[in-house]
PDB file of C-alpha atoms in Angstrom:
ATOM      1  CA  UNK A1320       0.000   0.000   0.000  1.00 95.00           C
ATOM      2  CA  UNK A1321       2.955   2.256   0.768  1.00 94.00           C
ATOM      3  CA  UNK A1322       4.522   1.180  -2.846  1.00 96.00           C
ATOM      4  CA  UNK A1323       1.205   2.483  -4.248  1.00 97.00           C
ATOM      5  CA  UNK A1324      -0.040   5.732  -2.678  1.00 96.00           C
ATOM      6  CA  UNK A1325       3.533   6.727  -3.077  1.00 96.00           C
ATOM      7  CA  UNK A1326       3.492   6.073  -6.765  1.00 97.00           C
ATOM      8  CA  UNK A1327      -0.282   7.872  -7.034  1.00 97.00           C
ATOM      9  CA  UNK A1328       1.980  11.116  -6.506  1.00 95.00           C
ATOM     10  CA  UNK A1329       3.280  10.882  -9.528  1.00 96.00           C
ATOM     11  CA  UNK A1330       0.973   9.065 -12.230  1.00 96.00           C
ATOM     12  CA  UNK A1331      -2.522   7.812 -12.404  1.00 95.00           C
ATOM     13  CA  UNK A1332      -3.308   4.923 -10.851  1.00 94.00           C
ATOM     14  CA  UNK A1333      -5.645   1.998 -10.408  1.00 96.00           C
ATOM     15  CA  UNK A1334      -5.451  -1.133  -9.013  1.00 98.00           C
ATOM     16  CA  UNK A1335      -7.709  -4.486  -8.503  1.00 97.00           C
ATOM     17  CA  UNK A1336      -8.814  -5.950  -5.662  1.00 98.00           C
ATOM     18  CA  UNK A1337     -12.166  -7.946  -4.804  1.00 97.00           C
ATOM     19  CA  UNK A1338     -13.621  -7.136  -1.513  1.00 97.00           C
ATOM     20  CA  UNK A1339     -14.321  -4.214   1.166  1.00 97.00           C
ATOM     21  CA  UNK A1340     -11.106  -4.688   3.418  1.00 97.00           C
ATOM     22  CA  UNK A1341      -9.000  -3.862   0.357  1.00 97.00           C
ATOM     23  CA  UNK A1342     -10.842  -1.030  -0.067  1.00 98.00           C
ATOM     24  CA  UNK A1343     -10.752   0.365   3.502  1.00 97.00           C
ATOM     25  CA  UNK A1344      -7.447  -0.825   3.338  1.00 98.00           C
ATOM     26  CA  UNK A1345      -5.892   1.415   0.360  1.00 98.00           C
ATOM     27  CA  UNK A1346      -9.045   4.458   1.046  1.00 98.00           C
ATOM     28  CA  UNK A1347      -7.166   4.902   4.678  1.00 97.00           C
ATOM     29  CA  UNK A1348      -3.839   4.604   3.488  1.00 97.00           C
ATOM     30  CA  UNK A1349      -4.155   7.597   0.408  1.00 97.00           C
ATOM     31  CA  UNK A1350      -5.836   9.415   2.843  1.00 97.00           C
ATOM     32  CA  UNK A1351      -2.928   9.819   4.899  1.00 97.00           C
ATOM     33  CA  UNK A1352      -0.696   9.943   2.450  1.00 96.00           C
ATOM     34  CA  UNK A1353      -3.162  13.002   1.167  1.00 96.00           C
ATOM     35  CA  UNK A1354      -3.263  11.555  -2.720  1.00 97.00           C
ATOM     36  CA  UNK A1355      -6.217   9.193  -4.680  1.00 97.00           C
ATOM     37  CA  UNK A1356      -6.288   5.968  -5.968  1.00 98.00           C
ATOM     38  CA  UNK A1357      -8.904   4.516  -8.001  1.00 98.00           C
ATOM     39  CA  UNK A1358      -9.994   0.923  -8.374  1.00 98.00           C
ATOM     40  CA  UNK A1359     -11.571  -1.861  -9.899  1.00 98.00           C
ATOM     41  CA  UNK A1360     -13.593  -4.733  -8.446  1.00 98.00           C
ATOM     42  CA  UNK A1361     -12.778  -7.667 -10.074  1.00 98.00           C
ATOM     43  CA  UNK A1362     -15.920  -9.860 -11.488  1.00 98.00           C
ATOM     44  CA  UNK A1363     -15.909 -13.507 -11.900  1.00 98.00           C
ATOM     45  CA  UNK A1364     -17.006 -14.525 -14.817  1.00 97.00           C
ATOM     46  CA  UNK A1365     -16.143 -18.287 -15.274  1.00 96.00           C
ATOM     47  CA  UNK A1366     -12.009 -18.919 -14.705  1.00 96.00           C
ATOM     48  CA  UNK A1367     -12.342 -19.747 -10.787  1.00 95.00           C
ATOM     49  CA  UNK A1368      -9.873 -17.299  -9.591  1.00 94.00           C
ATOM     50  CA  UNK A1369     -10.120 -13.725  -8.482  1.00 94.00           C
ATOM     51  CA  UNK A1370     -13.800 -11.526  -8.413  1.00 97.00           C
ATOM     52  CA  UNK A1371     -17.019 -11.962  -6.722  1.00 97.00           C
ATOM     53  CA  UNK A1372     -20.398 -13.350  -8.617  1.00 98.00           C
ATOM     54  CA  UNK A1373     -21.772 -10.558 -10.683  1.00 98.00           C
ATOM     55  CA  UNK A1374     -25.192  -9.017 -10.890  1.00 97.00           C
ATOM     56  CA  UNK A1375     -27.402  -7.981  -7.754  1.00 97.00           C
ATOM     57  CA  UNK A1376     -25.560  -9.727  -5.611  1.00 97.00           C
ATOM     58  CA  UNK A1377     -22.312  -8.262  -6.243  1.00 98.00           C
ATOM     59  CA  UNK A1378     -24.296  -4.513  -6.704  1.00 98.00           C
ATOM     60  CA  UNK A1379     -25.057  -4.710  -3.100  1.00 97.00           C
ATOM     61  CA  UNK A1380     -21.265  -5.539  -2.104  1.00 98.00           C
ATOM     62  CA  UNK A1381     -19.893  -2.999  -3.944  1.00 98.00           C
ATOM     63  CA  UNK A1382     -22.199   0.314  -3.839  1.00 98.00           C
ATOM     64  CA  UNK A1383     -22.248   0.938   0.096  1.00 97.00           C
ATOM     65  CA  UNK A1384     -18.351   0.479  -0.384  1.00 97.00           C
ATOM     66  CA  UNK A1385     -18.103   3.049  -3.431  1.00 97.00           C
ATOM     67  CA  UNK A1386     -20.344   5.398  -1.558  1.00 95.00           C
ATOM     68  CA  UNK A1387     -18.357   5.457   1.316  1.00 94.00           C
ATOM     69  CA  UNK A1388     -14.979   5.698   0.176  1.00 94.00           C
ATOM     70  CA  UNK A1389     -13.547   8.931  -0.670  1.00 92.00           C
ATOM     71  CA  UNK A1390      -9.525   8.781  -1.747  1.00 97.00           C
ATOM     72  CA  UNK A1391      -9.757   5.407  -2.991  1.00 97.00           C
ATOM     73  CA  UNK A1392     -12.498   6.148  -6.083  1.00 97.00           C
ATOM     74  CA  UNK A1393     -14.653   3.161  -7.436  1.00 98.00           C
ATOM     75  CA  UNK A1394     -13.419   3.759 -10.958  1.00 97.00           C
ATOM     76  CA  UNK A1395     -15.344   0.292 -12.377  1.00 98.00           C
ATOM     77  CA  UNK A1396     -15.818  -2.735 -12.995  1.00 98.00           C
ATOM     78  CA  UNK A1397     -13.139  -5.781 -14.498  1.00 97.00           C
ATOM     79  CA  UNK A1398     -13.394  -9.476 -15.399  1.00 97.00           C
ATOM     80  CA  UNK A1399     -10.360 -12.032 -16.710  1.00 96.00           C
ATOM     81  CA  UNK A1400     -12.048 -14.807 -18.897  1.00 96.00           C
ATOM     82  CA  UNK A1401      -8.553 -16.831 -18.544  1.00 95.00           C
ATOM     83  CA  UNK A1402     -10.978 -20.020 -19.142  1.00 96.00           C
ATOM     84  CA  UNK A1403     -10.315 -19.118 -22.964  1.00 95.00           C
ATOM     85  CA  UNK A1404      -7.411 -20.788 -22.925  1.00 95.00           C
ATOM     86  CA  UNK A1405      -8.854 -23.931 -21.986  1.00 94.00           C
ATOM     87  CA  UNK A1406     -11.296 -23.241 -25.206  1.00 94.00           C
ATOM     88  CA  UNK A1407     -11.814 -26.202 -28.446  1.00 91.00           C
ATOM     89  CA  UNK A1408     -11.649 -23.025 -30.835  1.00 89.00           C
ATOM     90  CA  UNK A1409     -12.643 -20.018 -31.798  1.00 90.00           C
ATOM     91  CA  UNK A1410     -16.037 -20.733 -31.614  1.00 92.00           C
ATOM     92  CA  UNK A1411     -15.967 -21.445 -27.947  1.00 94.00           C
ATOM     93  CA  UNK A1412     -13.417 -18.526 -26.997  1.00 94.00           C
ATOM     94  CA  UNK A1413     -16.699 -16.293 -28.406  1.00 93.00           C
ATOM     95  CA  UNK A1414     -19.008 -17.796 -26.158  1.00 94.00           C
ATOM     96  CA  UNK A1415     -16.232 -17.356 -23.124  1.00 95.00           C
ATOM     97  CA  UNK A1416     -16.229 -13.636 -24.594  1.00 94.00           C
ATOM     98  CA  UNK A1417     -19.813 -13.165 -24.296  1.00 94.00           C
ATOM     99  CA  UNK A1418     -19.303 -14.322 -20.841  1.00 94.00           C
ATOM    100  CA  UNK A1419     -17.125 -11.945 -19.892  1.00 95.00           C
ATOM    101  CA  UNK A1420     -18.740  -8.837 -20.855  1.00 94.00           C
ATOM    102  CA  UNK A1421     -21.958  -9.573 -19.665  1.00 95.00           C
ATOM    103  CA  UNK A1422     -20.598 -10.278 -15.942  1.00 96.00           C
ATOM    104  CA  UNK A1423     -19.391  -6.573 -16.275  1.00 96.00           C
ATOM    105  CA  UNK A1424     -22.721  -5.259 -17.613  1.00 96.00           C
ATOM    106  CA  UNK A1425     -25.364  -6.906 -15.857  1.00 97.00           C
ATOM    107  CA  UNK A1426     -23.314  -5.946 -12.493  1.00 98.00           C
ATOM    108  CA  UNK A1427     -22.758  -2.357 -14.506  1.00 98.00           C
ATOM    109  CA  UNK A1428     -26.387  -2.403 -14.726  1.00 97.00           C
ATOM    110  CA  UNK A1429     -27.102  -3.487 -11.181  1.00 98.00           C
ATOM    111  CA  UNK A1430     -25.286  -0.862  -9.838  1.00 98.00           C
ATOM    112  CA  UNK A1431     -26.887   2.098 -11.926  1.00 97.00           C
ATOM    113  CA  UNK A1432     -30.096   0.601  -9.805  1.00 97.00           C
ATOM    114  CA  UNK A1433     -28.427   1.628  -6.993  1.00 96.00           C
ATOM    115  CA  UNK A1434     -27.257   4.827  -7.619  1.00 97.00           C
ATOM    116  CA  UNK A1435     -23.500   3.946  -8.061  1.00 97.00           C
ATOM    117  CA  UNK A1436     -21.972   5.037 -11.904  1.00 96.00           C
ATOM    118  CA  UNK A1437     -19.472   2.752 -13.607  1.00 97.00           C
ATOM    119  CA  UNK A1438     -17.099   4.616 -15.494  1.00 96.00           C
ATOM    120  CA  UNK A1439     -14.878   1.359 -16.908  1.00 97.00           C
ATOM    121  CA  UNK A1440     -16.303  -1.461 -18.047  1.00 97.00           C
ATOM    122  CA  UNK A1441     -12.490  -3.568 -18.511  1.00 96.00           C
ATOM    123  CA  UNK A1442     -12.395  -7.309 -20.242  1.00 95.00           C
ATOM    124  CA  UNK A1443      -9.982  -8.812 -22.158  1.00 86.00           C
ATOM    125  CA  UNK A1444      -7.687 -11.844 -22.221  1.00 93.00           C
ATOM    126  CA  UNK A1445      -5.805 -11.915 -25.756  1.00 95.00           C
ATOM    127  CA  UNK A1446      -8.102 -14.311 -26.946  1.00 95.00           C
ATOM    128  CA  UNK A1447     -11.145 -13.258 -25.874  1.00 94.00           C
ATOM    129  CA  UNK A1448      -9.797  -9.366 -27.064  1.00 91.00           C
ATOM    130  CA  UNK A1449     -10.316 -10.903 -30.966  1.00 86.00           C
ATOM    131  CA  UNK A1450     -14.419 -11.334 -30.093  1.00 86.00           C
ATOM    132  CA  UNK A1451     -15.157  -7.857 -29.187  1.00 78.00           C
ATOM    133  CA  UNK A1452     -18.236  -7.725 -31.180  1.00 75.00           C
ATOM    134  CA  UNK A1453     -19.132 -10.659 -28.910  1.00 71.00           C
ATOM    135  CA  UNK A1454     -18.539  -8.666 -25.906  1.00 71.00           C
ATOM    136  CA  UNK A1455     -20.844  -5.728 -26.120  1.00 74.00           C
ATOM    137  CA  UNK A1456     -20.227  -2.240 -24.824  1.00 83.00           C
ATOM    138  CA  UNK A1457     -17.574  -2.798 -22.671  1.00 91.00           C
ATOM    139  CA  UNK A1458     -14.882   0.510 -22.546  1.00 93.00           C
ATOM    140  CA  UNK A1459     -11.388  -1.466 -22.155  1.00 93.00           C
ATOM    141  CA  UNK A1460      -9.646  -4.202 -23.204  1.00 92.00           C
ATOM    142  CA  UNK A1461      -6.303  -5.400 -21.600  1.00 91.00           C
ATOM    143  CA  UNK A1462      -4.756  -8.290 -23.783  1.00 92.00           C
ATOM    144  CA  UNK A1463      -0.900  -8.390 -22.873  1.00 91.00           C
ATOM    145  CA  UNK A1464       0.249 -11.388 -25.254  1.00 94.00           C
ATOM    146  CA  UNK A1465      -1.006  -9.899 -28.494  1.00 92.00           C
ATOM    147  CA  UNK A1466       2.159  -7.732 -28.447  1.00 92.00           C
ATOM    148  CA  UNK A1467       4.106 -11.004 -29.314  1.00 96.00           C
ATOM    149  CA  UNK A1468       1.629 -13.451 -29.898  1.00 97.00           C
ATOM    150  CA  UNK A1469       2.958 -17.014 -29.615  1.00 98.00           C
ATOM    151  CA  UNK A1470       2.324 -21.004 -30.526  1.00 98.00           C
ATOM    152  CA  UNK A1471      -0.727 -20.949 -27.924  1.00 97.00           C
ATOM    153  CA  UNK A1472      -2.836 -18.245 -29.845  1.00 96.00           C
ATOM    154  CA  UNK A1473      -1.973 -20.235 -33.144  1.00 96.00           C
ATOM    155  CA  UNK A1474      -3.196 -23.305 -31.382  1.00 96.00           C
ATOM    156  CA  UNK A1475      -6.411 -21.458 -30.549  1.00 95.00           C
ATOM    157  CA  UNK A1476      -6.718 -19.905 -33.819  1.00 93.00           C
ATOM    158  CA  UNK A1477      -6.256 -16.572 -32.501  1.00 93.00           C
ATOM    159  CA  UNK A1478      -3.189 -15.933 -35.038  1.00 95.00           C
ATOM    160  CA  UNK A1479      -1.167 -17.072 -37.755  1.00 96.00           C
ATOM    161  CA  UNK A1480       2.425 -18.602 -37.007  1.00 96.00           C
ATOM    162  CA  UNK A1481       3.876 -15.863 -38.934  1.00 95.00           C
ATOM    163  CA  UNK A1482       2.427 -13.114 -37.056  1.00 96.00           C
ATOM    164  CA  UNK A1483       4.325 -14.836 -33.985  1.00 97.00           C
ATOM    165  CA  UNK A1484       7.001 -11.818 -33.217  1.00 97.00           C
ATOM    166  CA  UNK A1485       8.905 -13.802 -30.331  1.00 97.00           C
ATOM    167  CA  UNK A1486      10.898 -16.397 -30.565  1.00 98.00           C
ATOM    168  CA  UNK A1487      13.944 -18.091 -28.632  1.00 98.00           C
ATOM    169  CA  UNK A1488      17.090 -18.668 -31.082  1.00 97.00           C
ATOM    170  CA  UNK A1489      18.395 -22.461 -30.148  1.00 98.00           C
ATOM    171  CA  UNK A1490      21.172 -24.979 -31.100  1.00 98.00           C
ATOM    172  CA  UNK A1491      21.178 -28.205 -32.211  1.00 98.00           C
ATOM    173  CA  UNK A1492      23.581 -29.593 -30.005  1.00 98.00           C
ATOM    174  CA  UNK A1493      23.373 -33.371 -30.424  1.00 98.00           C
ATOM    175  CA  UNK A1494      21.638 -35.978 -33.086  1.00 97.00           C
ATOM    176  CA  UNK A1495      20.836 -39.119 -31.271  1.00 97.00           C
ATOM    177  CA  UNK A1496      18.993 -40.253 -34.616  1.00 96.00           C
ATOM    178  CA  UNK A1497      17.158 -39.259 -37.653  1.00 96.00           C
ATOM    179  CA  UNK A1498      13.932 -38.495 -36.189  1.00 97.00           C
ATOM    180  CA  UNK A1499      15.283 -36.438 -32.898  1.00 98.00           C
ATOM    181  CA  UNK A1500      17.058 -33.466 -32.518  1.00 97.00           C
ATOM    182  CA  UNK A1501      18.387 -31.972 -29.425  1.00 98.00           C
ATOM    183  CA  UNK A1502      18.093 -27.844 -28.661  1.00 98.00           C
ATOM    184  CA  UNK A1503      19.911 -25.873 -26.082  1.00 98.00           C
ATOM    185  CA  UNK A1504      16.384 -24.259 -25.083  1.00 97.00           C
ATOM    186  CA  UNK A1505      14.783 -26.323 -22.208  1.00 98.00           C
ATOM    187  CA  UNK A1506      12.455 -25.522 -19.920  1.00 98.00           C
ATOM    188  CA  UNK A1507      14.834 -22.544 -18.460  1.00 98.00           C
ATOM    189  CA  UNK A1508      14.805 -20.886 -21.894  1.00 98.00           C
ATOM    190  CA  UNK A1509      11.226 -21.637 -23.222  1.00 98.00           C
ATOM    191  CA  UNK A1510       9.046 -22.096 -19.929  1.00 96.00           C
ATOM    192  CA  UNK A1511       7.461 -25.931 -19.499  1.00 95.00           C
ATOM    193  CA  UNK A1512       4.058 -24.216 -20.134  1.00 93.00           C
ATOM    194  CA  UNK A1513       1.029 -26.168 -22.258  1.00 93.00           C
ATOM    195  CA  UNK A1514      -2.026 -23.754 -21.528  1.00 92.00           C
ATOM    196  CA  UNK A1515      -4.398 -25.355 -24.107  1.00 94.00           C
ATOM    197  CA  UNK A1516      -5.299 -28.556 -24.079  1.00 93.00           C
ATOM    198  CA  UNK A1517      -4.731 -28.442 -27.975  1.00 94.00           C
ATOM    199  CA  UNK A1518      -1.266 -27.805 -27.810  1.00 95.00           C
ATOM    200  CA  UNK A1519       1.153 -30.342 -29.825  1.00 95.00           C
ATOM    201  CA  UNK A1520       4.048 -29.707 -28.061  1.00 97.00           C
ATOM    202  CA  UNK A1521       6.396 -27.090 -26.093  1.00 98.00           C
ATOM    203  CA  UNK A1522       5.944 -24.402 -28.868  1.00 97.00           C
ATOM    204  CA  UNK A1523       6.922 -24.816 -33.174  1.00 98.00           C
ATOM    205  CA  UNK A1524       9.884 -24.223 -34.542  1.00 98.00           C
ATOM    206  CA  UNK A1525       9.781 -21.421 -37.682  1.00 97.00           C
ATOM    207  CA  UNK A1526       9.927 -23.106 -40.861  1.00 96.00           C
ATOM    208  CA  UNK A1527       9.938 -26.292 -39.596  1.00 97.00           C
ATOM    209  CA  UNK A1528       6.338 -27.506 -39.562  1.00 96.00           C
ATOM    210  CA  UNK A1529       7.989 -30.983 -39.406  1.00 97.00           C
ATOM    211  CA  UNK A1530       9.159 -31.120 -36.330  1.00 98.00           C
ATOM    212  CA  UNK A1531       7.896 -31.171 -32.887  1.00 98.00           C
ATOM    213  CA  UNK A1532       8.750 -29.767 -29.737  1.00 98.00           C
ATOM    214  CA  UNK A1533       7.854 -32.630 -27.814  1.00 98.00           C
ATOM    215  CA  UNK A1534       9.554 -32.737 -25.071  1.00 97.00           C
ATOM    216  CA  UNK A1535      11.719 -30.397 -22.275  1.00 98.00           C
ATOM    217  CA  UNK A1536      14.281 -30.669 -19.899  1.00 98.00           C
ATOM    218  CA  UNK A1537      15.671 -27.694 -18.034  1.00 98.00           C
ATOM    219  CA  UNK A1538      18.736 -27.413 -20.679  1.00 98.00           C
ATOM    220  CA  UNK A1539      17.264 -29.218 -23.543  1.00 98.00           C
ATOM    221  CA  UNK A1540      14.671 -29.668 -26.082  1.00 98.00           C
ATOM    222  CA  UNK A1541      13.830 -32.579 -27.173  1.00 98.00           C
ATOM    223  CA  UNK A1542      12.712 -32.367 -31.042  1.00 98.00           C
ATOM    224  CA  UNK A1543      10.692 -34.645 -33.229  1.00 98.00           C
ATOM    225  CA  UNK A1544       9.708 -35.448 -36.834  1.00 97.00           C
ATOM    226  CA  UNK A1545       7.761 -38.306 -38.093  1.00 95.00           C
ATOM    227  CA  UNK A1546      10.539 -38.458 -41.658  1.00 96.00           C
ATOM    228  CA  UNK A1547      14.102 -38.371 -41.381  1.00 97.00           C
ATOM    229  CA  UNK A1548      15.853 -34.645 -41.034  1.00 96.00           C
ATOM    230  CA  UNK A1549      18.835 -33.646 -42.571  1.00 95.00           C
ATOM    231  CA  UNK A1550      19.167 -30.538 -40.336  1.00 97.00           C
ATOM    232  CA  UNK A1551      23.037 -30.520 -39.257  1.00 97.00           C
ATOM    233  CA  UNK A1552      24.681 -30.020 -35.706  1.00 97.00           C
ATOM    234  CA  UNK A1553      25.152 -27.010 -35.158  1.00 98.00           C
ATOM    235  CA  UNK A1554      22.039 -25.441 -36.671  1.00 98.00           C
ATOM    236  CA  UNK A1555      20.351 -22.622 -35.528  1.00 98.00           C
ATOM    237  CA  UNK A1556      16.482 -22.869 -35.442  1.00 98.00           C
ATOM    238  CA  UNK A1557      14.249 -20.353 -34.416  1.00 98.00           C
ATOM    239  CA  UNK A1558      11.642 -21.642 -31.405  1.00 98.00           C
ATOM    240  CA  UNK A1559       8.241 -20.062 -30.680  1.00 98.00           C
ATOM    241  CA  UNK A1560       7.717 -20.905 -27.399  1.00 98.00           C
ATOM    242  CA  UNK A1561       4.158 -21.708 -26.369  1.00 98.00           C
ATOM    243  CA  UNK A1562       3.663 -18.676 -23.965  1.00 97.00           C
ATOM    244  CA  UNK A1563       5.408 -15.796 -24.745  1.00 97.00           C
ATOM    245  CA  UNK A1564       4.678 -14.393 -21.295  1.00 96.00           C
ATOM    246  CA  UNK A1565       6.621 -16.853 -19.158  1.00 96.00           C
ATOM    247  CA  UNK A1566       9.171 -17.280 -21.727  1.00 97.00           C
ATOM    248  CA  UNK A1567      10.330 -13.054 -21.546  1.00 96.00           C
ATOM    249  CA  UNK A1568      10.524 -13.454 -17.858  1.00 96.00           C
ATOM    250  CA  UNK A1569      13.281 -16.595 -18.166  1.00 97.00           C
ATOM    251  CA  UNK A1570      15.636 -13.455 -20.026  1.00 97.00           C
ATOM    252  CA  UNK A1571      17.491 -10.749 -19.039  1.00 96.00           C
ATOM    253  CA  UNK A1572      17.605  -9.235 -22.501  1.00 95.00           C
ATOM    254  CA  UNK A1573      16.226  -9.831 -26.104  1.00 94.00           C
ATOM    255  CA  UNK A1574      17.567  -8.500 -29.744  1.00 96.00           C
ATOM    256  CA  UNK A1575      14.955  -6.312 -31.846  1.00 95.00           C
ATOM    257  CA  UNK A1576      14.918  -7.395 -35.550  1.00 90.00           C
ATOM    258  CA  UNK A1577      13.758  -4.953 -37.971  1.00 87.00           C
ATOM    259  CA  UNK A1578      12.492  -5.969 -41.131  1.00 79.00           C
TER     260      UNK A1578
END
């Protein structure tokens, strides 16, 4: 709370948080600090993690809590659909999309019956962020992968492989036989991450349709291909990993290529 207030000197700033404690919480600590924070109260709408059930129910929580509080501003309403990423296709991420918004508007809407306004209206996994139509009139979106993209949202259909901006550049550093390839990228370079159930493999190499990423160790990548590869030792291949979020945090630095 101290990190924060002391930040709101300086820039906007809003922050999540699901339930009335928070919010006394962070409302006593910008008042002494003599600055103002706004939030937003996190809605569940389906991925079993933070928010409370929206609608009425979640009205009644929330507007003797905005009413009250007077340096930390109710400044809306969010929901994470991360269930997307469990989805069969795009067809499914839609409905999960449709989910999301209207846990933000019927609570929206639940609150206007009480008196309490809801300036934001914020949704948006990366996924779900491609089925805005789907969505209705919410006011934000907040997809952080789309800046990369990677072998997940081709998996969901989200993307196309070359629209994929992030990848990890690995050796082949041993041949055990025809069919397998071994990669200096293991877990520590591409994150041991499958987050759809649809997922081949550990991420696709570029150009290589062929082979798999079937397997990782922390130093290694185990490659596969159902035909015989002629790709030497030696070799550098180009891996997208399968979530480009957990793969930037394994680096301290990464090279820009233009063009």
């Amino acid at each position: 709370l101290a990190r924060v207030v002391e930040l709101s000197k300086r820039i906007r700033v809003r922050v999540v948080l699901d339930n009335a404690d928070t919010v006394d919480a962070l409302d006593d600590a910008c008042r002494k600090a003599g600055t103002e924070v706004g939030y937003l109260w996190e809605i569940e709408c389906g991925t079993g993690r933070i928010g409370i059930e929206p609608g009425e129910g979640a009205a009644r929580v929330i507007a003797p809590v905005a009413e009250r509080t007077r340096s930390a501003r109710f400044a809306g309403l969010m929901s994470f659909a991360g269930h997307a990423y469990a989805a069969s296709g795009p067809e499914e991420i839609g409905a999960i999309a449709e989910q999301e918004g209207r846990a933000v508007q019927d609570t929206a809407a639940a609150l206007a019956d009480e008196g309490v306004e809801v300036a934001a209206l914020s949704v948006g996994t990366t996924p779900t962020s491609h089925m805005l139509e789907r969505e209705g009139s919410v006011t934000e979106i907040r997809p952080g992968n789309y800046v990369f993209y990677d072998a997940t949202q081709v998996t969901l259909g989200v993307t196309a492989p070359e629209r994929c901006a992030l990848s990890v550049l690995a050796t082949v550093v041993a041949r055990p036989s025809a069919r397998r390839l071994i990669l200096d990228s293991g877990s520590k370079a591409l994150a041991a991450e499958k987050l759809s159930p649809l997922s081949p493999g550990f991420g696709f190499v570029r150009g290589h349709p062929e082979l798999l990423v079937e397997r990782l160790y922390e130093e290694h990548a185990i490659v596969t291909c159902q035909e015989p590869s002629a790709i030497p030792l030696g070799e550098r291949l180009a891996v997208v990993p399968n979530h480009a979020c957990a793969c930037v945090n394994l680096h301290e630095r990464m090279l820009v290529v233009e063009d």
